[in-house]
Coordinates of C-alpha atoms in Angstrom, one line a residue:
M1 CA 96.0 43.2 67.0
Y2 CA 95.0 46.9 64.8
F3 CA 96.6 49.7 65.3
Y4 CA 94.7 53.5 64.6
A5 CA 95.6 55.4 61.3
A6 CA 93.6 57.1 59.4
R7 CA 95.5 58.0 55.4
Q8 CA 95.6 61.5 53.7
P9 CA 96.0 61.2 50.1
I10 CA 98.9 63.4 48.1
L11 CA 98.4 64.3 44.9
D12 CA 100.8 65.5 41.8
R13 CA 99.7 68.7 39.9
N14 CA 98.2 66.3 37.6
K15 CA 96.1 65.2 40.7
K16 CA 98.1 61.8 40.7
L17 CA 98.3 60.6 43.5
I18 CA 102.1 60.0 45.2
G19 CA 101.9 58.9 48.4
Y20 CA 99.6 59.0 51.7
E21 CA 100.5 60.7 54.8
L22 CA 100.0 58.0 57.7
L23 CA 97.7 60.2 60.4
F24 CA 98.1 57.7 63.8
R25 CA 96.6 57.0 67.4
D26 CA 96.8 55.0 69.7
G27 CA 93.3 54.0 69.7
V28 CA 89.9 55.4 69.3
D29 CA 89.6 55.6 72.9
N30 CA 93.1 56.6 73.6
V31 CA 93.1 59.9 71.4
F32 CA 95.0 63.1 71.1
P33 CA 96.1 64.3 74.0
D34 CA 96.6 61.1 76.0
I35 CA 99.2 59.9 73.3
D36 CA 102.4 62.0 72.0
G37 CA 104.1 62.7 68.8
D38 CA 106.5 60.3 70.0
E39 CA 105.0 57.5 71.3
A40 CA 102.4 58.1 68.1
T41 CA 105.6 57.9 65.7
S42 CA 107.1 54.9 67.9
R43 CA 104.2 52.8 67.7
L44 CA 103.5 52.9 63.9
I45 CA 107.4 52.7 63.6
E46 CA 106.9 49.0 65.6
G47 CA 103.5 47.9 64.0
S48 CA 104.8 48.6 60.6
Q49 CA 108.3 45.9 61.4
F50 CA 105.9 43.0 63.2
N51 CA 102.6 43.6 62.6
F52 CA 101.8 45.3 59.2
G53 CA 104.0 46.7 55.9
L54 CA 103.2 50.3 55.3
E55 CA 102.5 49.0 52.0
D56 CA 99.0 47.7 52.9
L57 CA 97.8 51.0 53.6
T58 CA 99.6 53.0 51.4
D59 CA 98.7 51.1 47.9
N60 CA 102.9 50.8 47.9
K61 CA 103.2 54.3 48.0
P62 CA 105.7 56.5 49.6
A63 CA 104.2 56.4 53.2
Y64 CA 104.6 60.0 54.6
I65 CA 105.4 59.7 58.5
N66 CA 105.2 62.3 61.0
F67 CA 109.1 62.6 63.4
T68 CA 109.7 64.5 66.4
L69 CA 113.3 65.4 67.2
D70 CA 113.8 62.8 70.2
T71 CA 112.6 60.2 67.4
L72 CA 115.2 61.1 65.2
L73 CA 117.7 61.4 68.0
K74 CA 116.6 57.7 67.9
G75 CA 117.2 56.7 64.9
Y76 CA 113.9 55.6 64.2
P77 CA 113.9 56.6 60.4
T78 CA 116.7 54.4 59.3
L79 CA 113.8 51.4 60.7
L80 CA 111.9 51.9 57.3
N81 CA 112.8 51.3 54.1
K82 CA 114.2 54.3 52.5
E83 CA 112.4 54.2 49.2
G84 CA 108.9 53.5 51.2
V85 CA 108.7 56.9 53.5
V86 CA 109.0 60.1 53.6
I87 CA 110.4 61.4 56.9
E88 CA 108.4 64.3 57.9
I89 CA 110.4 66.8 60.6
L90 CA 107.5 68.4 62.4
E91 CA 106.7 72.1 63.0
T92 CA 108.0 71.2 67.2
V93 CA 111.5 70.5 66.1
Q94 CA 113.8 73.4 65.8
P95 CA 116.4 74.0 63.7
G96 CA 119.9 73.7 65.1
K97 CA 122.9 71.4 64.8
R98 CA 122.0 68.2 66.0
L99 CA 119.3 68.6 64.0
L100 CA 121.2 69.6 61.1
A101 CA 123.8 66.5 61.5
I102 CA 120.3 64.7 61.4
V103 CA 119.3 65.5 58.4
K104 CA 122.4 65.2 56.6
D105 CA 123.3 61.9 57.8
L106 CA 119.4 60.8 56.9
K107 CA 120.2 62.5 53.3
S108 CA 123.6 60.7 53.0
K109 CA 121.4 57.3 53.5
G110 CA 119.3 58.2 50.7
Y111 CA 116.2 59.7 52.3
T112 CA 113.4 62.2 51.4
L113 CA 113.2 64.5 53.9
A114 CA 110.3 67.1 54.4
L115 CA 110.2 70.3 56.4
D116 CA 106.1 69.6 58.1
D117 CA 103.7 72.9 59.0
Y118 CA 107.0 75.0 57.6
V119 CA 107.4 78.0 59.6
H120 CA 109.6 80.9 57.6
Q121 CA 112.7 81.4 59.2
P122 CA 116.5 82.5 58.1
V123 CA 118.3 79.3 60.0
W124 CA 115.9 77.3 58.1
R125 CA 118.5 77.7 54.9
H126 CA 121.3 75.7 56.4
F127 CA 118.8 72.9 56.4
Y128 CA 118.0 73.7 52.7
P129 CA 120.6 71.6 50.3
F130 CA 119.7 68.9 52.2
I131 CA 115.4 69.1 51.9
D132 CA 113.5 68.0 49.7
I133 CA 109.5 68.5 50.5
I134 CA 108.2 71.7 52.2
K135 CA 104.7 71.5 53.5
I136 CA 103.1 75.3 54.2
D137 CA 99.3 75.3 55.7
F138 CA 97.7 76.5 52.6
L139 CA 95.3 78.2 55.1
A140 CA 97.9 80.0 58.1
F141 CA 100.0 81.8 55.0
N142 CA 98.6 85.1 53.6
I143 CA 99.8 84.9 50.1
E144 CA 102.5 87.3 49.9
D145 CA 104.1 85.6 52.8
V146 CA 103.7 82.6 50.5
K147 CA 105.3 84.7 47.4
K148 CA 108.3 85.4 50.3
I149 CA 108.5 81.6 50.8
I150 CA 108.8 80.8 46.9
E151 CA 111.6 83.5 46.1
D152 CA 113.4 82.6 49.2
L153 CA 113.9 79.2 47.7
K154 CA 114.2 79.9 43.7
P155 CA 118.7 79.0 44.8
Y156 CA 117.0 75.4 45.3
P157 CA 115.0 74.6 42.3
H158 CA 114.8 70.7 44.0
I159 CA 112.9 71.6 46.4
K160 CA 109.3 70.6 45.8
L161 CA 106.4 73.0 47.6
L162 CA 103.2 70.9 49.4
A163 CA 100.3 72.6 49.7
E164 CA 98.3 71.7 52.7
K165 CA 94.6 71.6 53.9
I166 CA 93.6 71.9 50.3
E167 CA 89.7 71.9 50.7
T168 CA 88.0 73.0 47.7
Y169 CA 89.1 73.0 43.4
E170 CA 89.2 77.0 43.8
V171 CA 91.8 76.3 46.7
Y172 CA 94.1 74.4 44.5
N173 CA 94.1 76.4 41.3
H174 CA 95.0 79.0 43.6
A175 CA 98.5 77.2 44.4
L176 CA 99.0 75.2 41.3
E177 CA 99.4 79.2 39.5
L178 CA 101.7 79.9 42.9
G179 CA 103.3 77.0 41.9
F180 CA 103.2 74.4 44.0
E181 CA 103.4 70.9 43.0
Y182 CA 102.0 68.4 45.5
F183 CA 99.1 69.0 47.0
Q184 CA 97.1 67.6 50.6
G185 CA 93.5 67.9 51.3
F186 CA 90.1 67.0 50.2
F187 CA 89.8 69.1 47.2
F188 CA 88.3 66.4 45.2
S189 CA 85.6 66.3 47.3
K190 CA 83.5 69.4 46.3
P191 CA 83.0 70.3 42.9
E192 CA 85.6 71.6 40.8
M193 CA 82.9 73.8 39.2
I194 CA 79.1 74.1 39.6
Q195 CA 78.2 72.7 35.9
S196 CA 76.0 69.7 34.8
K197 CA 77.3 66.6 33.4
A198 CA 74.8 64.5 31.6
L199 CA 74.8 60.6 32.7
P200 CA 75.4 58.7 29.5
P201 CA 73.0 56.0 28.5
S202 CA 74.8 53.2 30.4
S203 CA 75.5 55.3 33.3
M204 CA 71.9 56.2 34.1
T205 CA 71.4 52.1 32.8
L206 CA 73.9 51.6 36.0
A207 CA 71.6 54.1 38.4
E208 CA 68.3 52.2 37.4
L209 CA 70.3 48.7 38.3
L210 CA 71.7 50.5 42.0
Y211 CA 68.3 51.7 42.5
E212 CA 66.6 48.0 41.6
T213 CA 69.4 46.1 43.9
S214 CA 69.0 48.5 47.4
S215 CA 65.9 47.4 47.8
V216 CA 65.9 44.1 50.5
E217 CA 64.1 41.2 48.0
M218 CA 65.8 41.9 44.5
D219 CA 63.7 41.6 41.2
L220 CA 65.8 38.8 39.8
K221 CA 63.9 38.2 36.5
K222 CA 64.1 42.4 36.3
I223 CA 67.5 42.8 36.6
T224 CA 67.9 40.4 34.1
S225 CA 66.4 42.4 31.9
I226 CA 68.4 45.6 32.4
F227 CA 71.3 43.5 32.5
E228 CA 70.2 42.1 28.8
R229 CA 69.4 45.4 27.2
D230 CA 73.0 45.8 27.5
V231 CA 75.7 44.7 25.6
N232 CA 78.7 46.1 27.9
L233 CA 77.7 45.4 30.9
S234 CA 76.3 41.7 30.1
Y235 CA 80.3 41.8 29.0
K236 CA 81.4 43.1 32.6
L237 CA 79.1 41.0 34.3
L238 CA 80.2 37.3 32.7
R239 CA 83.9 38.3 33.5
Y240 CA 83.7 39.7 37.0
S241 CA 81.6 36.4 37.9
N242 CA 83.9 34.1 35.8
S243 CA 87.0 36.0 37.8
A244 CA 89.1 34.1 40.1
A245 CA 88.0 36.0 42.4
F246 CA 85.1 33.5 42.9
T247 CA 84.6 29.8 43.3
R248 CA 81.4 27.8 41.2
R249 CA 81.5 24.4 39.9
S250 CA 80.9 25.3 36.4
E251 CA 81.2 28.4 33.9
I252 CA 78.8 30.6 33.9
N253 CA 76.4 31.0 31.0
T254 CA 73.8 32.9 31.3
I255 CA 72.6 36.5 32.5
K256 CA 70.4 34.8 35.3
Q257 CA 73.2 32.9 36.0
A258 CA 76.3 34.9 36.8
L259 CA 73.5 37.1 39.2
I260 CA 72.6 33.6 40.9
V261 CA 76.2 33.2 41.9
L262 CA 77.4 36.2 42.7
G263 CA 74.8 37.0 45.2
A264 CA 72.7 39.9 46.2
N265 CA 76.3 41.9 47.6
E266 CA 78.4 41.1 45.1
I267 CA 76.5 42.5 42.4
K268 CA 75.7 45.7 44.5
K269 CA 79.5 46.4 44.7
L270 CA 79.9 45.5 41.4
L271 CA 77.6 47.6 40.3
S272 CA 78.8 50.7 42.7
L273 CA 82.6 49.8 41.4
L274 CA 81.2 50.0 37.7
F275 CA 79.2 53.3 38.6
A276 CA 82.0 55.1 40.0
A277 CA 84.7 54.8 37.3
Q278 CA 82.1 55.3 34.9
V279 CA 81.5 58.5 36.0
S280 CA 84.4 60.0 36.7
A281 CA 86.9 59.2 33.9
D282 CA 88.6 62.4 33.8
K283 CA 89.0 62.7 38.0
P284 CA 91.8 61.4 39.8
L285 CA 92.1 57.7 40.8
E286 CA 92.2 58.7 44.4
L287 CA 88.5 60.1 44.1
I288 CA 87.2 56.8 43.0
K289 CA 88.8 54.5 45.8
L290 CA 88.4 56.9 48.4
S291 CA 84.4 56.4 47.6
L292 CA 84.5 52.8 47.6
T293 CA 86.7 52.5 50.3
R294 CA 83.7 54.8 52.0
A295 CA 81.0 52.8 50.9
R296 CA 82.5 49.3 51.9
F297 CA 83.3 51.3 55.2
C298 CA 80.3 52.5 56.1
E299 CA 78.6 49.0 54.9
L300 CA 80.9 46.8 58.0
L301 CA 79.9 49.8 60.5
A302 CA 76.5 49.1 59.6
I303 CA 76.7 45.0 59.6
S304 CA 78.7 45.3 63.1
N305 CA 76.5 47.7 64.9
S306 CA 72.8 45.7 63.5
K307 CA 70.5 48.2 63.0
L308 CA 69.3 47.9 59.5
N309 CA 68.1 45.2 58.0
D310 CA 69.3 46.2 54.8
T311 CA 73.8 46.9 54.8
G312 CA 73.5 47.6 51.2
M313 CA 72.1 50.5 52.1
A314 CA 75.2 51.8 54.0
F315 CA 77.6 50.6 51.1
L316 CA 75.3 52.7 48.5
T317 CA 75.3 55.4 51.1
G318 CA 78.9 55.7 50.9
M319 CA 80.0 55.1 47.6
M320 CA 77.6 58.7 46.5
S321 CA 78.8 60.9 49.1
L322 CA 81.6 61.8 47.0
M323 CA 79.2 61.6 43.5
D324 CA 78.7 65.7 43.9
A325 CA 82.3 65.6 43.0
I326 CA 82.4 63.1 40.6
L327 CA 79.8 64.9 38.7
D328 CA 81.3 68.4 39.1
E329 CA 77.8 69.8 40.4
E330 CA 75.8 70.3 43.7
M331 CA 74.2 67.1 45.6
E332 CA 70.5 68.4 45.6
S333 CA 71.2 68.3 41.8
V334 CA 72.8 64.8 41.4
M335 CA 70.0 63.4 44.0
L336 CA 67.9 64.7 41.2
K337 CA 69.2 62.4 38.7
L338 CA 68.9 59.2 40.8
P339 CA 66.0 57.0 42.0
L340 CA 67.7 56.5 45.3
S341 CA 65.9 55.4 48.3
N342 CA 64.4 58.6 50.5
E343 CA 67.1 57.0 54.0
I344 CA 69.7 57.6 51.3
K345 CA 69.0 60.9 50.4
T346 CA 67.9 61.9 53.3
A347 CA 71.5 60.8 54.7
L348 CA 73.8 62.8 51.9
L349 CA 71.5 65.8 51.9
N350 CA 70.3 66.8 54.9
N351 CA 73.0 64.3 57.1
E352 CA 70.3 62.8 59.1
G353 CA 69.2 59.4 60.0
L354 CA 71.5 56.1 60.8
L355 CA 72.9 56.3 57.6
A356 CA 74.5 59.7 57.9
E357 CA 75.8 58.7 61.2
Y358 CA 77.8 55.9 59.7
L359 CA 79.3 58.3 57.1
N360 CA 80.0 61.0 59.8
L361 CA 81.9 58.9 61.7
V362 CA 83.6 57.4 57.8
T363 CA 85.0 61.0 57.1
L364 CA 86.0 61.4 60.7
Y365 CA 88.3 58.9 60.4
E366 CA 89.3 60.0 57.1
Q367 CA 90.8 63.4 58.4
G368 CA 92.3 61.8 61.6
D369 CA 90.1 63.3 64.2
W370 CA 90.5 61.2 66.9
Q371 CA 88.3 62.8 69.7
A372 CA 85.4 63.3 67.0
A373 CA 85.3 60.0 65.7
N374 CA 85.9 58.2 69.3
D375 CA 82.5 60.6 70.2
K376 CA 80.3 59.7 67.3
A377 CA 81.8 55.5 68.2
Q378 CA 80.8 54.8 71.6
Q379 CA 77.5 56.8 70.6
L380 CA 76.8 53.9 68.2
G381 CA 78.7 52.0 69.8
L382 CA 81.1 51.0 67.6
D383 CA 84.1 51.1 70.2
D384 CA 86.2 48.7 69.0
K385 CA 84.9 48.1 65.3
V386 CA 85.9 51.0 63.3
A387 CA 89.6 50.1 62.9
E388 CA 89.4 47.1 62.0
A389 CA 86.8 48.3 59.7
Y390 CA 89.1 50.7 58.0
H391 CA 91.7 48.3 57.2
E392 CA 89.4 45.5 56.2
A393 CA 88.1 48.8 53.7
L394 CA 91.3 49.6 52.3
N395 CA 92.1 45.9 51.5
W396 CA 88.5 45.1 50.1
V397 CA 89.3 48.5 47.3
S398 CA 92.8 47.4 46.5
E399 CA 90.9 43.6 45.6
Q400 CA 88.0 45.2 43.5
M401 CA 89.9 47.7 41.4
Q402 CA 93.0 44.8 41.1
I403 CA 89.7 42.4 39.6
M404 CA 88.7 45.1 37.6
I405 CA 91.8 46.2 36.0
D406 CA 92.6 42.2 35.4
N407 CA 89.2 41.7 33.5

């Protein structure tokens, strides 16, 4: 049984992942407002106890989970490992004696506590000694109000400020200058600045290989020759094909043999992984992981949908969807540098075609926009496939990243 959830990364000042907020609903066809906050939290905790581990969704990072007053009163936070969770007190919970008693108790037990979508009121001063994180919707406050909050928090230096809904690097830098420690949103999904980052020769070779493997019938001889002229790529191919992830009858000794053993699908995935990692060395690791998650997510949706002759195109579309952020330039410029098929370019540049439909569903799911995701899934005939595909994509990316680390 799958539950329906998305995760949003939370990064620190160095753009390193510190945790994920989990966004939960009962299913793509049972979306807000059909399920309230109490039930959403209850079902999430129930699932973590009996069906899955939170670490499966958070890569062993803390899970930021919303709690209503009712779920706090019922003691649900204590069902979770204090090292693996951040208790987010929803903005709908009014500060009062009952809440203060709960907060003190949870703090004494070692839990990390956050105020979600914080609304500045004098009464919260009584809570500050026990609160670790305050989440501020950066777009909902004007700068003077944010500065007032920062000033009032000076006597409590242990409290870290988390800026929510950070969508661009410009906004991220502004929050950084104001002293925010943590950041949530998709600020790495748009270019940091408009500039041109030249692709090194090895990246161009990878781009060439991506193009050659994007067709239904791959030219094995041509692909072999491309690998053979790049020692570094050949080494990685051989190490990957000889890893424990693949069963084989004998050791692999040639480039052609390695390509045959892996097969078309694994070759495409390996190349995508290498390309994303190589051109984004100075970017947050989470950006690479999100790019690859989108790739596998799109591919699995395409497989379920059975409308594409080559589902590898969906994989490549998902992976390329963040290439503007990786290269710090507009997508139009990126596409000019890469010899991709017209179908992929049309999806990424014009948001048109079936590939764009898959990508749109993926991004809606990432953002927890359940109603829109439900509508899109129904339109594509994928009502019961989305959650399963998302979970499988997350697991696949974790496995692939580990293989690359090991190799």
